[in-house]
mmCIF file of C-alpha atoms in Angstrom:
data_model
loop_
_atom_site.group_PDB
_atom_site.id
_atom_site.type_symbol
_atom_site.label_atom_id
_atom_site.label_comp_id
_atom_site.label_asym_id
_atom_site.label_seq_id
_atom_site.Cartn_x
_atom_site.Cartn_y
_atom_site.Cartn_z
ATOM 1 C CA MET A 1 7.373 -21.492 -30.478
ATOM 2 C CA VAL A 2 9.538 -18.417 -30.062
ATOM 3 C CA GLY A 3 7.937 -15.489 -28.435
ATOM 4 C CA THR A 4 6.894 -14.152 -25.062
ATOM 5 C CA PRO A 5 6.638 -16.989 -22.459
ATOM 6 C CA SER A 6 3.146 -17.642 -21.140
ATOM 7 C CA LEU A 7 2.379 -17.927 -17.471
ATOM 8 C CA ALA A 8 1.669 -21.631 -17.957
ATOM 9 C CA GLN A 9 5.377 -22.342 -18.760
ATOM 10 C CA SER A 10 6.180 -22.364 -15.019
ATOM 11 C CA GLU A 11 8.927 -24.978 -15.390
ATOM 12 C CA LEU A 12 11.002 -22.941 -17.804
ATOM 13 C CA PHE A 13 9.979 -19.533 -16.460
ATOM 14 C CA PRO A 14 9.390 -19.644 -12.678
ATOM 15 C CA PHE A 15 6.017 -18.234 -11.814
ATOM 16 C CA HIS A 16 7.359 -16.452 -8.751
ATOM 17 C CA ARG A 17 9.883 -14.465 -10.899
ATOM 18 C CA GLY A 18 12.325 -14.351 -7.937
ATOM 19 C CA VAL A 19 9.746 -12.864 -5.581
ATOM 20 C CA PHE A 20 9.458 -14.807 -2.310
ATOM 21 C CA PRO A 21 7.501 -14.087 0.882
ATOM 22 C CA VAL A 22 9.297 -11.966 3.459
ATOM 23 C CA GLU A 23 9.242 -12.924 7.128
ATOM 24 C CA GLY A 24 6.050 -11.639 8.722
ATOM 25 C CA GLU A 25 4.478 -10.480 5.386
ATOM 26 C CA LEU A 26 0.697 -10.516 4.777
ATOM 27 C CA LEU A 27 -0.772 -12.725 2.071
ATOM 28 C CA SER A 28 -2.332 -9.764 0.279
ATOM 29 C CA SER A 29 1.001 -8.000 0.218
ATOM 30 C CA TYR A 30 2.777 -10.997 -1.331
ATOM 31 C CA LEU A 31 0.034 -11.362 -3.936
ATOM 32 C CA LEU A 32 0.474 -7.749 -4.950
ATOM 33 C CA ARG A 33 4.265 -8.017 -5.177
ATOM 34 C CA LEU A 34 3.841 -11.265 -7.274
ATOM 35 C CA ALA A 35 1.574 -9.498 -9.803
ATOM 36 C CA GLY A 36 4.046 -6.626 -9.886
ATOM 37 C CA ALA A 37 6.901 -9.012 -10.717
ATOM 38 C CA HIS A 38 4.867 -9.938 -13.850
ATOM 39 C CA SER A 39 4.287 -6.317 -14.647
ATOM 40 C CA ALA A 40 0.613 -7.071 -14.586
ATOM 41 C CA ASP A 41 -2.493 -5.382 -13.185
ATOM 42 C CA HIS A 42 -3.362 -7.491 -10.127
ATOM 43 C CA TYR A 43 -7.121 -7.425 -10.851
ATOM 44 C CA ARG A 44 -6.759 -8.900 -14.336
ATOM 45 C CA PHE A 45 -3.760 -11.065 -13.370
ATOM 46 C CA TYR A 46 -5.669 -13.039 -10.721
ATOM 47 C CA SER A 47 -9.018 -13.033 -12.463
ATOM 48 C CA SER A 48 -7.396 -14.876 -15.344
ATOM 49 C CA LEU A 49 -5.677 -17.376 -13.011
ATOM 50 C CA LEU A 50 -8.530 -17.741 -10.596
ATOM 51 C CA PRO A 51 -11.819 -17.152 -12.383
ATOM 52 C CA ARG A 52 -14.912 -16.814 -10.276
ATOM 53 C CA VAL A 53 -12.798 -16.433 -7.109
ATOM 54 C CA GLN A 54 -13.702 -13.452 -4.876
ATOM 55 C CA LEU A 55 -10.255 -11.997 -4.056
ATOM 56 C CA TRP A 56 -9.981 -8.212 -3.486
ATOM 57 C CA ASN A 57 -13.480 -7.691 -2.167
ATOM 58 C CA ARG A 58 -12.798 -10.169 0.759
ATOM 59 C CA ASP A 59 -10.388 -9.996 3.694
ATOM 60 C CA ILE A 60 -8.147 -12.581 2.236
ATOM 61 C CA ASP A 61 -5.605 -12.189 5.014
ATOM 62 C CA ARG A 62 -8.076 -13.634 7.467
ATOM 63 C CA ALA A 63 -10.075 -16.141 5.342
ATOM 64 C CA SER A 64 -8.623 -16.653 1.866
ATOM 65 C CA SER A 65 -9.892 -19.177 -0.637
ATOM 66 C CA GLY A 66 -8.294 -22.564 -0.793
ATOM 67 C CA GLN A 67 -7.693 -21.979 -4.475
ATOM 68 C CA VAL A 68 -5.352 -19.081 -3.670
ATOM 69 C CA ALA A 69 -3.272 -21.297 -1.439
ATOM 70 C CA GLN A 70 -3.205 -24.074 -4.034
ATOM 71 C CA LEU A 71 -2.090 -21.558 -6.721
ATOM 72 C CA LEU A 72 0.934 -20.506 -4.600
ATOM 73 C CA VAL A 73 1.768 -24.178 -3.786
ATOM 74 C CA ASP A 74 1.512 -25.394 -7.379
ATOM 75 C CA ARG A 75 2.973 -22.470 -9.323
ATOM 76 C CA CYS A 76 5.330 -20.718 -6.874
ATOM 77 C CA ARG A 77 6.497 -23.968 -5.285
ATOM 78 C CA LEU A 78 5.769 -22.693 -1.746
ATOM 79 C CA THR A 79 5.032 -25.177 0.982
ATOM 80 C CA PRO A 80 1.545 -25.178 2.531
ATOM 81 C CA ALA A 81 3.064 -24.179 5.836
ATOM 82 C CA THR A 82 4.604 -21.094 4.177
ATOM 83 C CA VAL A 83 1.353 -20.098 2.570
ATOM 84 C CA ASP A 84 -0.534 -20.606 5.878
ATOM 85 C CA GLY A 85 2.113 -18.462 7.634
ATOM 86 C CA LEU A 86 1.156 -15.480 5.348
ATOM 87 C CA SER A 87 -2.409 -15.480 6.687
ATOM 88 C CA LEU A 88 -3.618 -14.261 10.123
ATOM 89 C CA ARG A 89 -4.823 -17.736 11.035
ATOM 90 C CA SER A 90 -1.889 -18.514 13.367
ATOM 91 C CA TYR A 91 -2.481 -15.323 15.296
ATOM 92 C CA GLU A 92 -6.198 -15.988 15.607
ATOM 93 C CA LEU A 93 -5.460 -19.581 16.831
ATOM 94 C CA ALA A 94 -3.194 -18.280 19.492
ATOM 95 C CA ILE A 95 -5.554 -15.572 20.583
ATOM 96 C CA SER A 96 -8.846 -17.536 20.463
ATOM 97 C CA GLY A 97 -7.594 -21.108 21.126
ATOM 98 C CA PRO A 98 -8.096 -24.326 19.250
ATOM 99 C CA ASP A 99 -11.924 -23.901 19.105
ATOM 100 C CA LEU A 100 -11.503 -20.922 16.691
ATOM 101 C CA ARG A 101 -14.289 -20.511 14.110
ATOM 102 C CA VAL A 102 -13.245 -18.125 11.417
ATOM 103 C CA THR A 103 -16.214 -15.791 10.644
ATOM 104 C CA PRO A 104 -16.346 -13.281 7.795
ATOM 105 C CA GLY A 105 -16.942 -10.358 10.188
ATOM 106 C CA ARG A 106 -14.240 -9.721 12.740
ATOM 107 C CA GLY A 107 -11.721 -11.689 14.805
ATOM 108 C CA THR A 108 -10.774 -11.115 18.477
ATOM 109 C CA TRP A 109 -8.054 -8.512 18.715
ATOM 110 C CA ILE A 110 -7.618 -8.538 14.924
ATOM 111 C CA ASN A 111 -8.453 -5.144 13.294
ATOM 112 C CA PRO A 112 -11.371 -5.499 10.876
ATOM 113 C CA VAL A 113 -11.168 -3.820 7.479
ATOM 114 C CA GLY A 114 -14.967 -3.344 7.176
ATOM 115 C CA ILE A 115 -15.434 -4.504 3.571
ATOM 116 C CA PHE A 116 -18.648 -3.265 2.007
ATOM 117 C CA HIS A 117 -18.882 -4.353 -1.648
ATOM 118 C CA ARG A 118 -15.532 -3.060 -3.064
ATOM 119 C CA THR A 119 -14.827 -0.349 -0.488
ATOM 120 C CA ARG A 120 -13.368 -0.535 2.994
ATOM 121 C CA THR A 121 -15.139 1.384 5.765
ATOM 122 C CA LEU A 122 -12.738 0.675 8.618
ATOM 123 C CA ALA A 123 -9.066 1.452 9.176
ATOM 124 C CA GLY A 124 -8.060 -2.146 9.806
ATOM 125 C CA LEU A 125 -4.561 -2.029 8.254
ATOM 126 C CA GLN A 126 -1.927 0.007 10.144
ATOM 127 C CA VAL A 127 1.476 0.825 8.643
ATOM 128 C CA CYS A 128 4.918 2.110 9.692
ATOM 129 C CA PRO A 129 6.063 4.559 6.935
ATOM 130 C CA HIS A 130 9.702 3.729 7.691
ATOM 131 C CA CYS A 131 9.242 -0.001 7.360
ATOM 132 C CA LEU A 132 7.192 0.425 4.173
ATOM 133 C CA ALA A 133 9.861 2.630 2.642
ATOM 134 C CA GLU A 134 12.570 0.078 3.477
ATOM 135 C CA ALA A 135 10.931 -3.253 2.469
ATOM 136 C CA LYS A 136 7.848 -2.369 0.437
ATOM 137 C CA VAL A 137 5.837 -5.069 2.243
ATOM 138 C CA TYR A 138 2.802 -4.969 4.596
ATOM 139 C CA ARG A 139 3.425 -6.908 7.825
ATOM 140 C CA ARG A 140 1.049 -9.229 9.627
ATOM 141 C CA ILE A 141 1.554 -7.581 13.024
ATOM 142 C CA TRP A 142 0.033 -4.435 11.560
ATOM 143 C CA ARG A 143 -3.450 -6.030 11.762
ATOM 144 C CA LEU A 144 -3.132 -6.859 15.479
ATOM 145 C CA SER A 145 -5.245 -4.595 17.612
ATOM 146 C CA PHE A 146 -2.726 -4.364 20.458
ATOM 147 C CA VAL A 147 0.098 -3.333 18.129
ATOM 148 C CA THR A 148 -0.030 0.489 17.985
ATOM 149 C CA CYS A 149 3.605 1.369 17.450
ATOM 150 C CA CYS A 150 6.404 0.054 15.286
ATOM 151 C CA PRO A 151 8.711 -2.149 17.397
ATOM 152 C CA TYR A 152 11.612 -1.415 15.123
ATOM 153 C CA HIS A 153 11.468 2.333 14.649
ATOM 154 C CA LEU A 154 9.530 3.150 17.849
ATOM 155 C CA VAL A 155 6.954 5.452 16.137
ATOM 156 C CA PRO A 156 3.197 5.295 16.184
ATOM 157 C CA LEU A 157 1.564 3.309 13.380
ATOM 158 C CA ASN A 158 -0.613 5.126 10.844
ATOM 159 C CA SER A 159 -4.081 3.555 10.464
ATOM 160 C CA VAL A 160 -5.354 6.140 7.970
ATOM 161 C CA CYS A 161 -3.902 8.430 5.370
ATOM 162 C CA PRO A 162 -2.423 11.498 7.210
ATOM 163 C CA GLY A 163 -3.813 13.775 4.555
ATOM 164 C CA CYS A 164 -7.385 12.694 3.937
ATOM 165 C CA SER A 165 -8.036 10.186 6.770
ATOM 166 C CA ALA A 166 -8.963 7.468 4.262
ATOM 167 C CA PRO A 167 -8.243 3.774 5.142
ATOM 168 C CA ILE A 168 -5.056 2.326 3.771
ATOM 169 C CA VAL A 169 -5.933 -0.028 0.928
ATOM 170 C CA PRO A 170 -2.824 -1.384 -0.797
ATOM 171 C CA HIS A 171 -4.538 -3.086 -3.685
ATOM 172 C CA ARG A 172 -6.138 0.195 -4.766
ATOM 173 C CA GLN A 173 -2.849 2.182 -4.537
ATOM 174 C CA LEU A 174 -0.305 2.778 -7.264
ATOM 175 C CA PRO A 175 1.711 -0.512 -7.287
ATOM 176 C CA GLY A 176 4.894 -0.449 -5.353
ATOM 177 C CA THR A 177 4.163 2.929 -3.586
ATOM 178 C CA SER A 178 2.204 4.278 -0.637
ATOM 179 C CA VAL A 179 0.229 6.784 -2.686
ATOM 180 C CA CYS A 180 -3.258 7.163 -1.174
ATOM 181 C CA HIS A 181 -6.048 5.720 -3.319
ATOM 182 C CA SER A 182 -8.373 8.518 -2.224
ATOM 183 C CA CYS A 183 -6.353 11.766 -2.335
ATOM 184 C CA HIS A 184 -3.679 10.384 -4.696
ATOM 185 C CA ILE A 185 -0.822 11.891 -2.595
ATOM 186 C CA ASP A 186 1.861 9.988 -0.842
ATOM 187 C CA HIS A 187 1.277 11.499 2.623
ATOM 188 C CA LEU A 188 2.818 8.497 4.322
ATOM 189 C CA SER A 189 6.277 9.263 2.987
ATOM 190 C CA ARG A 190 5.964 12.805 4.360
ATOM 191 C CA THR A 191 5.025 11.698 7.855
ATOM 192 C CA ARG A 192 7.300 13.188 10.422
ATOM 193 C CA TYR A 193 7.307 12.377 14.144
ATOM 194 C CA PRO A 194 8.627 15.217 16.354
ATOM 195 C CA VAL A 195 9.486 12.806 19.167
ATOM 196 C CA GLU A 196 10.172 9.153 18.939
ATOM 197 C CA LEU A 197 8.929 6.775 21.714
ATOM 198 C CA VAL A 198 11.285 5.795 24.451
ATOM 199 C CA ALA A 199 10.033 2.250 24.503
ATOM 200 C CA ILE A 200 7.271 -0.010 23.140
ATOM 201 C CA PRO A 201 3.984 0.440 25.081
ATOM 202 C CA PRO A 202 3.928 -2.101 27.984
ATOM 203 C CA GLY A 203 0.542 -3.643 26.824
ATOM 204 C CA GLN A 204 1.884 -4.227 23.333
ATOM 205 C CA GLN A 205 5.153 -5.670 24.638
ATOM 206 C CA MET A 206 3.403 -8.066 27.038
ATOM 207 C CA LEU A 207 0.910 -9.375 24.446
ATOM 208 C CA MET A 208 3.562 -9.744 21.753
ATOM 209 C CA SER A 209 5.659 -11.849 24.194
ATOM 210 C CA ALA A 210 2.560 -13.850 25.068
ATOM 211 C CA LEU A 211 1.752 -14.337 21.359
ATOM 212 C CA ALA A 212 5.285 -15.704 20.841
ATOM 213 C CA GLY A 213 5.464 -17.822 23.988
ATOM 214 C CA GLY A 214 1.803 -18.637 24.481
ATOM 215 C CA THR A 215 1.492 -17.321 28.074
ATOM 216 C CA ALA A 216 1.430 -14.065 29.943
ATOM 217 C CA SER A 217 3.337 -13.542 33.230
ATOM 218 C CA THR A 218 1.611 -12.515 36.503
ATOM 219 C CA LEU A 219 2.597 -12.359 40.116
ATOM 220 C CA SER A 220 1.142 -15.811 40.777
ATOM 221 C CA GLY A 221 2.239 -17.569 37.616
ATOM 222 C CA ARG A 222 1.582 -17.665 33.895
ATOM 223 C CA ILE A 223 -1.722 -17.412 32.025
ATOM 224 C CA PRO A 224 -2.294 -19.002 28.594
ATOM 225 C CA LEU A 225 -3.017 -16.328 26.042
ATOM 226 C CA ALA A 226 -6.329 -17.820 24.922
ATOM 227 C CA ASP A 227 -7.508 -17.960 28.578
ATOM 228 C CA LEU A 228 -6.364 -14.380 29.099
ATOM 229 C CA VAL A 229 -8.306 -13.106 26.128
ATOM 230 C CA ARG A 230 -11.468 -14.988 27.179
ATOM 231 C CA GLY A 231 -11.153 -13.787 30.775
ATOM 232 C CA ILE A 232 -10.806 -10.153 29.702
ATOM 233 C CA GLY A 233 -13.901 -10.574 27.586
ATOM 234 C CA LEU A 234 -15.913 -11.937 30.572
ATOM 235 C CA LEU A 235 -14.617 -9.048 32.776
ATOM 236 C CA ARG A 236 -15.865 -6.510 30.124
ATOM 237 C CA ARG A 237 -19.274 -8.273 29.935
ATOM 238 C CA TRP A 238 -19.638 -8.146 33.673
ATOM 239 C CA GLY A 239 -18.813 -4.490 33.852
ATOM 240 C CA MET A 240 -15.557 -5.009 35.718
ATOM 241 C CA PHE A 241 -13.155 -3.767 33.025
ATOM 242 C CA ARG A 242 -13.859 -0.597 31.136
ATOM 243 C CA VAL A 243 -12.078 2.201 29.282
ATOM 244 C CA PRO A 244 -14.039 5.546 29.560
ATOM 245 C CA MET A 245 -12.829 6.712 26.121
ATOM 246 C CA CYS A 246 -14.313 3.625 24.347
ATOM 247 C CA ALA A 247 -17.274 4.368 22.078
ATOM 248 C CA LYS A 248 -20.224 2.390 23.328
ATOM 249 C CA GLY A 249 -21.332 -0.506 21.180
ATOM 250 C CA VAL A 250 -17.982 -0.503 19.236
ATOM 251 C CA GLY A 251 -15.554 -3.378 19.668
ATOM 252 C CA ILE A 252 -12.077 -2.586 20.821
ATOM 253 C CA GLU A 253 -10.801 -3.782 17.405
ATOM 254 C CA SER A 254 -12.577 -0.858 15.736
ATOM 255 C CA GLN A 255 -11.496 1.792 18.230
ATOM 256 C CA SER A 256 -8.939 4.470 17.490
ATOM 257 C CA PRO A 257 -5.234 3.623 17.906
ATOM 258 C CA PHE A 258 -4.957 5.832 20.996
ATOM 259 C CA VAL A 259 -7.905 4.139 22.701
ATOM 260 C CA ARG A 260 -6.497 0.748 21.934
ATOM 261 C CA TRP A 261 -3.133 1.853 23.308
ATOM 262 C CA VAL A 262 -4.712 2.869 26.596
ATOM 263 C CA TYR A 263 -6.938 -0.268 26.656
ATOM 264 C CA PHE A 264 -4.080 -2.785 26.285
ATOM 265 C CA ASP A 265 -1.878 -0.818 28.760
ATOM 266 C CA LEU A 266 -4.671 -1.204 31.323
ATOM 267 C CA ILE A 267 -4.739 -4.892 30.542
ATOM 268 C CA HIS A 268 -1.052 -5.058 31.204
ATOM 269 C CA GLU A 269 -1.487 -3.245 34.531
ATOM 270 C CA LEU A 270 -4.251 -5.653 35.487
ATOM 271 C CA ILE A 271 -2.481 -8.869 34.503
ATOM 272 C CA SER A 272 1.007 -8.058 35.726
ATOM 273 C CA GLN A 273 -0.351 -7.351 39.255
ATOM 274 C CA TRP A 274 -2.830 -10.252 39.248
ATOM 275 C CA PRO A 275 -4.336 -11.345 41.694
ATOM 276 C CA ASP A 276 -3.439 -8.302 43.829
ATOM 277 C CA SER A 277 -5.308 -6.092 41.313
ATOM 278 C CA MET A 278 -8.499 -8.059 41.959
ATOM 279 C CA ALA A 279 -9.674 -5.786 44.750
ATOM 280 C CA ARG A 280 -10.665 -2.856 42.552
ATOM 281 C CA LEU A 281 -12.668 -5.200 40.264
ATOM 282 C CA MET A 282 -14.885 -6.264 43.149
ATOM 283 C CA VAL A 283 -16.103 -2.679 43.620
ATOM 284 C CA LYS A 284 -17.259 -2.491 40.011
ATOM 285 C CA GLY A 285 -18.697 -5.975 39.685
ATOM 286 C CA ARG A 286 -22.350 -6.582 39.135
ATOM 287 C CA ILE A 287 -22.500 -10.403 39.022
ATOM 288 C CA SER A 288 -23.320 -13.239 41.428
ATOM 289 C CA ARG A 289 -21.529 -16.477 42.135
ATOM 290 C CA GLN A 290 -24.185 -18.416 40.261
ATOM 291 C CA MET A 291 -23.741 -16.196 37.160
ATOM 292 C CA PHE A 292 -20.010 -16.530 37.458
ATOM 293 C CA ASP A 293 -20.215 -20.367 37.414
ATOM 294 C CA GLN A 294 -22.624 -20.430 34.459
ATOM 295 C CA SER A 295 -20.049 -18.482 32.372
ATOM 296 C CA LYS A 296 -17.450 -21.244 32.900
ATOM 297 C CA PRO A 297 -14.590 -18.746 33.312
ATOM 298 C CA PRO A 298 -10.869 -19.729 32.808
ATOM 299 C CA ALA A 299 -8.858 -20.854 35.792
ATOM 300 C CA TRP A 300 -7.096 -17.615 36.482
ATOM 301 C CA LEU A 301 -10.402 -15.925 37.369
ATOM 302 C CA THR A 302 -11.423 -18.441 40.036
ATOM 303 C CA CYS A 303 -10.133 -16.204 42.763
ATOM 304 C CA ILE A 304 -12.997 -13.826 42.079
ATOM 305 C CA ARG A 305 -15.628 -16.456 42.912
ATOM 306 C CA ASP A 306 -15.258 -16.338 46.686
ATOM 307 C CA GLN A 307 -15.776 -12.630 46.710
ATOM 308 C CA LEU A 308 -19.230 -12.812 45.032
ATOM 309 C CA SER A 309 -22.630 -13.131 46.608
ATOM 310 C CA LEU A 310 -24.654 -16.346 46.201
ATOM 311 C CA ARG A 311 -27.720 -14.712 44.745
ATOM 312 C CA HIS A 312 -28.262 -13.118 41.412
ATOM 313 C CA SER A 313 -27.501 -9.438 41.089
ATOM 314 C CA SER A 314 -30.759 -7.515 41.258
ATOM 315 C CA LYS A 315 -29.468 -5.080 38.620
ATOM 316 C CA LEU A 316 -29.214 -7.767 36.024
ATOM 317 C CA ARG A 317 -32.007 -10.154 36.884
ATOM 318 C CA ALA A 318 -34.749 -8.241 38.514
ATOM 319 C CA GLU A 319 -37.630 -6.872 36.459
ATOM 320 C CA PRO A 320 -36.878 -3.398 35.269
ATOM 321 C CA GLN A 321 -38.533 -0.444 36.916
ATOM 322 C CA GLN A 322 -37.665 1.843 34.027
ATOM 323 C CA SER A 323 -39.230 1.949 30.562
ATOM 324 C CA LEU A 324 -39.014 -0.993 28.183
ATOM 325 C CA ALA A 325 -36.788 1.012 25.860
ATOM 326 C CA SER A 326 -34.337 1.829 28.669
ATOM 327 C CA TRP A 327 -34.279 -1.869 29.734
ATOM 328 C CA LEU A 328 -33.562 -3.157 26.292
ATOM 329 C CA ARG A 329 -30.822 -0.527 25.817
ATOM 330 C CA TYR A 330 -29.309 -1.566 29.101
ATOM 331 C CA LEU A 331 -29.339 -5.249 28.107
ATOM 332 C CA LYS A 332 -27.669 -4.483 24.788
ATOM 333 C CA GLN A 333 -24.830 -2.438 26.370
ATOM 334 C CA THR A 334 -24.032 -4.753 29.323
ATOM 335 C CA LYS A 335 -24.877 -8.150 27.665
ATOM 336 C CA PRO A 336 -25.165 -10.273 30.812
ATOM 337 C CA ASP A 337 -25.428 -14.081 30.462
ATOM 338 C CA GLY A 338 -28.814 -14.936 29.028
ATOM 339 C CA TRP A 339 -29.502 -11.389 27.870
ATOM 340 C CA ARG A 340 -31.062 -12.500 24.672
ATOM 341 C CA GLU A 341 -33.616 -14.592 26.529
ATOM 342 C CA MET A 342 -34.244 -11.770 29.007
ATOM 343 C CA ARG A 343 -34.851 -9.404 25.996
ATOM 344 C CA ALA A 344 -37.250 -11.888 24.448
ATOM 345 C CA SER A 345 -39.128 -12.331 27.688
ATOM 346 C CA ALA A 346 -39.482 -8.562 28.200
ATOM 347 C CA LEU A 347 -40.781 -8.092 24.570
ATOM 348 C CA THR A 348 -43.237 -11.023 25.026
ATOM 349 C CA LYS A 349 -44.635 -9.479 28.269
ATOM 350 C CA ALA A 350 -44.938 -6.068 26.619
ATOM 351 C CA VAL A 351 -46.980 -7.585 23.642
ATOM 352 C CA ARG A 352 -49.298 -9.453 26.091
ATOM 353 C CA LYS A 353 -50.042 -6.243 27.917
#
């Protein structure tokens, strides 16, 4: 039958239409470019191909449906490894280790997009206006929390629209452009930086190298990236590693780019001088040797153990002398080991009184 070829005729008319993934591209970016190659609205395009599949109201770059991957393998002739390389899973495996459990909320050191119904409440996607103008693709490294500047153009990344401060949401923008979905003005193309950076921030450079090689370098050797991430998490929980500018109760992944820049530069300073940098942590510590052992810390933190007292810290384990509300607030902020049981015990005693 002569006429316009249907999408089903993939053998005669390739489904990819000559559009292939770019090195380091996000899955959502490739799906948008693929729909654009068919001159189709991406909402209707994928709803017809994948009925009843939640696509754009999910963070598909972190946890996409298996049907999306199967579509790209069957119709675009991509290999499963190529499709998997478009997602953030490889980053999360390197950061969190083989015991990774993908949750719909947020990943460690992966910026969350804060999806609420069909809107995005958090600025999870960062962009470099220069890279976007050159290649028209959104890169995977732009979702990493420790990446705050472009490694190619040495300029800070934009996490929001420079005009209206709205999150950057590519699937709600005019296809193929960086026009903001909120103010409908392409402020990104007008972004001007008075001074370019001299070099990549040291924290970003160290962690990007660790992400590529799997380990971070210290004075005493090398630390696996997953152990480094878990150790920093424990130091934060114990009150040994803090950034004064961090908003309380907000994960580092949701902090502003400037705070994240400072945070990961401090991590670089701590790790590059480890274990000589241990001395200042001992002043801030509020844990005991027993609590340390119960947390099962990674090997690079074992040098802390001998500096700790044998008994539990009275600040964490003793019954509070302040009001119940203050005690519960303290537990929520510090989150020592067993804090949920301590909270339940305090509430139970308050009810019995």
